[in-house]
PDB file of C-alpha atoms in Angstrom:
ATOM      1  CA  UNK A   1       0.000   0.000   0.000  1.00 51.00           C
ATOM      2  CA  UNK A   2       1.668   3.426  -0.887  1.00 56.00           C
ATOM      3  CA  UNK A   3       0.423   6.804   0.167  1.00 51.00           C
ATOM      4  CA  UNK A   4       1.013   9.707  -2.118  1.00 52.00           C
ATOM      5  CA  UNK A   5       2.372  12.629   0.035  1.00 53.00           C
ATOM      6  CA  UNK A   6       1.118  14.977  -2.060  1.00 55.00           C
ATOM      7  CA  UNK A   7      -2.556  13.689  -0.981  1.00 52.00           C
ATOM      8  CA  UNK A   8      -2.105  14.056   2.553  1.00 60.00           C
ATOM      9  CA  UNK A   9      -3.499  17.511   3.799  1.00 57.00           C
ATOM     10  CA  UNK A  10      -0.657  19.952   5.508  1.00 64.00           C
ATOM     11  CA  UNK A  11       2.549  17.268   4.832  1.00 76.00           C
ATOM     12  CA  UNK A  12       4.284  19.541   2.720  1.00 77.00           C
ATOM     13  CA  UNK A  13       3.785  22.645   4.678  1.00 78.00           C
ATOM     14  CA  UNK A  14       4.621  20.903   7.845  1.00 83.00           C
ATOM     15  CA  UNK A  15       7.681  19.769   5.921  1.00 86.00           C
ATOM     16  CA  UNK A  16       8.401  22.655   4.867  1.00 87.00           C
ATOM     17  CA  UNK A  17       8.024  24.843   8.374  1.00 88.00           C
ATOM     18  CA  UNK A  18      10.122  21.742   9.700  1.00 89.00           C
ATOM     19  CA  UNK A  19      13.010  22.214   7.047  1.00 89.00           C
ATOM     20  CA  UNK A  20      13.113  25.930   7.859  1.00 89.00           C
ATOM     21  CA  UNK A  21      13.620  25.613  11.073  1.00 89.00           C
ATOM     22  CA  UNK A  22      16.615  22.927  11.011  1.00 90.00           C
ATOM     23  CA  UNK A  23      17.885  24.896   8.402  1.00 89.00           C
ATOM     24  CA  UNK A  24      18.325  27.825  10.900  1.00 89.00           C
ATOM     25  CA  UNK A  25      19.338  26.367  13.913  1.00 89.00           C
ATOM     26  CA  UNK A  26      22.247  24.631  11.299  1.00 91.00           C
ATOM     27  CA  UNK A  27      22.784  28.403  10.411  1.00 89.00           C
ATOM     28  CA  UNK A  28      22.687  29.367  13.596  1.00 89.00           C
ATOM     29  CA  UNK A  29      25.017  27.152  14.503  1.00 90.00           C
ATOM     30  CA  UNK A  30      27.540  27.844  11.690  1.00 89.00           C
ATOM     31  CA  UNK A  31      27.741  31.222  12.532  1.00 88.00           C
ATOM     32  CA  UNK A  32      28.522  30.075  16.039  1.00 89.00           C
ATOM     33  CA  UNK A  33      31.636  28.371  15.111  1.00 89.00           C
ATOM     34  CA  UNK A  34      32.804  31.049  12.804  1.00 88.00           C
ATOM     35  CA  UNK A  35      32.750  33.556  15.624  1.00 87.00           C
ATOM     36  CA  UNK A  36      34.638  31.257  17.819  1.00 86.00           C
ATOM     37  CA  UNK A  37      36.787  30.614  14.919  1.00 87.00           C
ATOM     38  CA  UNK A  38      37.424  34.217  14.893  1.00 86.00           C
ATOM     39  CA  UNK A  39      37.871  34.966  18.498  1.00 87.00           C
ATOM     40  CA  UNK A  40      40.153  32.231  18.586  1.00 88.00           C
ATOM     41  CA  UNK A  41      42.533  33.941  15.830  1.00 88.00           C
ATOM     42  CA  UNK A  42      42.142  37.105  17.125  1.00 89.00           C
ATOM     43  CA  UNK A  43      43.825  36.179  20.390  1.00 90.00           C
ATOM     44  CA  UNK A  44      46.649  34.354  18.701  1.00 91.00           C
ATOM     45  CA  UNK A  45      47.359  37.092  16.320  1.00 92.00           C
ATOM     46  CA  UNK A  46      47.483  39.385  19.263  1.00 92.00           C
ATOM     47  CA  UNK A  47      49.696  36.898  21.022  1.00 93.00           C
ATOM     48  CA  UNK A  48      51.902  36.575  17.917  1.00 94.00           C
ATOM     49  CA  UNK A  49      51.887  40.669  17.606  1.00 94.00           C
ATOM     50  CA  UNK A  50      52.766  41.042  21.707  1.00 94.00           C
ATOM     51  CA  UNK A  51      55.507  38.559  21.083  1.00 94.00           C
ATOM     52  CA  UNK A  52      57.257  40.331  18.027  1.00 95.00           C
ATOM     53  CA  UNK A  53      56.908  43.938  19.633  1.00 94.00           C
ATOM     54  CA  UNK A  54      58.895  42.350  22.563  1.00 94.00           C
ATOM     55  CA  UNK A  55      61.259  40.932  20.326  1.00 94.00           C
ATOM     56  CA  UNK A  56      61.398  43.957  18.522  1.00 95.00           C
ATOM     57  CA  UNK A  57      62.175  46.068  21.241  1.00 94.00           C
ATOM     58  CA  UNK A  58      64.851  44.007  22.539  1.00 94.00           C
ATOM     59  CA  UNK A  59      66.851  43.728  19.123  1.00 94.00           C
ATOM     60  CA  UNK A  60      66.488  47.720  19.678  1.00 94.00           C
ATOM     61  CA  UNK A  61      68.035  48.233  22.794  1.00 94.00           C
ATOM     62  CA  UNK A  62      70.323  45.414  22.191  1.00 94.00           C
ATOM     63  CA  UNK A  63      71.699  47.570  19.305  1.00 91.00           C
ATOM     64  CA  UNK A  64      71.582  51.144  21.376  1.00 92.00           C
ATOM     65  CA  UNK A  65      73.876  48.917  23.658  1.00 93.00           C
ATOM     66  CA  UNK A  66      76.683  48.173  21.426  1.00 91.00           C
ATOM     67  CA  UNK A  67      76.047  51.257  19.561  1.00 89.00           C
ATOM     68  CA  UNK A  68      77.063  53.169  22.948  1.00 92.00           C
ATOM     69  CA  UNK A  69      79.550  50.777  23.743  1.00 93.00           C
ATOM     70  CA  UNK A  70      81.304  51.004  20.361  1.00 89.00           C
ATOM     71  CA  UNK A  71      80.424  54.440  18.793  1.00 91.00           C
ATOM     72  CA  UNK A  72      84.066  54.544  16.359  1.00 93.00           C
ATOM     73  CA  UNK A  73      83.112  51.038  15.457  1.00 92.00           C
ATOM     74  CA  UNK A  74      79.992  52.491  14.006  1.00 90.00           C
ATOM     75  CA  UNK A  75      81.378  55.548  12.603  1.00 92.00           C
ATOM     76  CA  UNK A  76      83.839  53.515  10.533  1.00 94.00           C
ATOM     77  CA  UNK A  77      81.406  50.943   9.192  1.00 93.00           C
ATOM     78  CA  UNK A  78      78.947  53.803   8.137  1.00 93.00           C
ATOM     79  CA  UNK A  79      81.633  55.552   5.846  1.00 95.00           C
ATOM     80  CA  UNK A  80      82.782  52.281   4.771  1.00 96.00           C
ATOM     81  CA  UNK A  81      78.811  51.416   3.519  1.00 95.00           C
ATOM     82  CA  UNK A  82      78.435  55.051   2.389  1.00 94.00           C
ATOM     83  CA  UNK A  83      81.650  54.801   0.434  1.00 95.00           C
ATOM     84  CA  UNK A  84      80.935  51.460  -1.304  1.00 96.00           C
ATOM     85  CA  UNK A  85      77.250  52.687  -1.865  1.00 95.00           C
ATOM     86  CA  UNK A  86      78.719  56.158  -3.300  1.00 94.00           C
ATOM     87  CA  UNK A  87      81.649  53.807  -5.289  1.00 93.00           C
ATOM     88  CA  UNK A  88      78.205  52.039  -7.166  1.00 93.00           C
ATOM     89  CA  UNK A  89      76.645  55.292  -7.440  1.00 93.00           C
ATOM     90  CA  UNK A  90      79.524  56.639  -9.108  1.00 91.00           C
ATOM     91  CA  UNK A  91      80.027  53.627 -11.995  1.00 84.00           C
ATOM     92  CA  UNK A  92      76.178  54.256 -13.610  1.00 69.00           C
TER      93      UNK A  92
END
C-alpha cells in the first residue's frame, strides 16, 4: 500500500516549516563556530603581535647597547657602507 504525500493535507507545509527551522538552527550554529573561529585567531594574532613587539624592542636596545659601547666602530662601518654605496653610485 503506498500513500502519495502529495494527498495528505498539511505534509508539505509541515515539511516545509520543519526544514526551515533545522535549516536555521544549522545556520545558527555555523555562525557560532565562525565567531569562535574568529575569536580564537584574534587572540593568537594578538599573542603573535605582543611577542614580536617584545622581540622587537629588545633587538632595539640590544643595538643602542653596542652602539654606545662602540660608537668609532659604528662611525667607521657607516663611511665604509656610504663609500661602497657612493663607489656604485659613481660607476652608472
Amino acid at each position: 500500500m503506498t500513500t502519495d504525500i502529495s494527498t495528505i493535507p498539511g505534509t508539505t507545509e509541515n515539511s516545509k516549516e520543519t526544514l526551515t527551522r533545522e535549516f536555521k538552527g544549522i545556520l545558527g550554529k555555523a555562525d557560532h563556530l565562525l565567531k569562535d573561529a574568529g575569536h580564537s585567531v584574534a587572540e593568537e594574532l594578538s599573542a603573535t603581535r605582543h611577542a614580536i613587539a617584545e622581540n622587537a624592542c629588545g633587538a632595539a636596545n640590544a643595538t643602542d647597547a653596542y652602539v654606545r659601547a662602540n660608537p668609532w666602530k659604528i662611525v667607521g662601518i657607516a663611511a665604509a657602507a656610504g663609500a661602497f654605496i657612493g663607489a656604485l653610485i659613481s660607476r652608472r
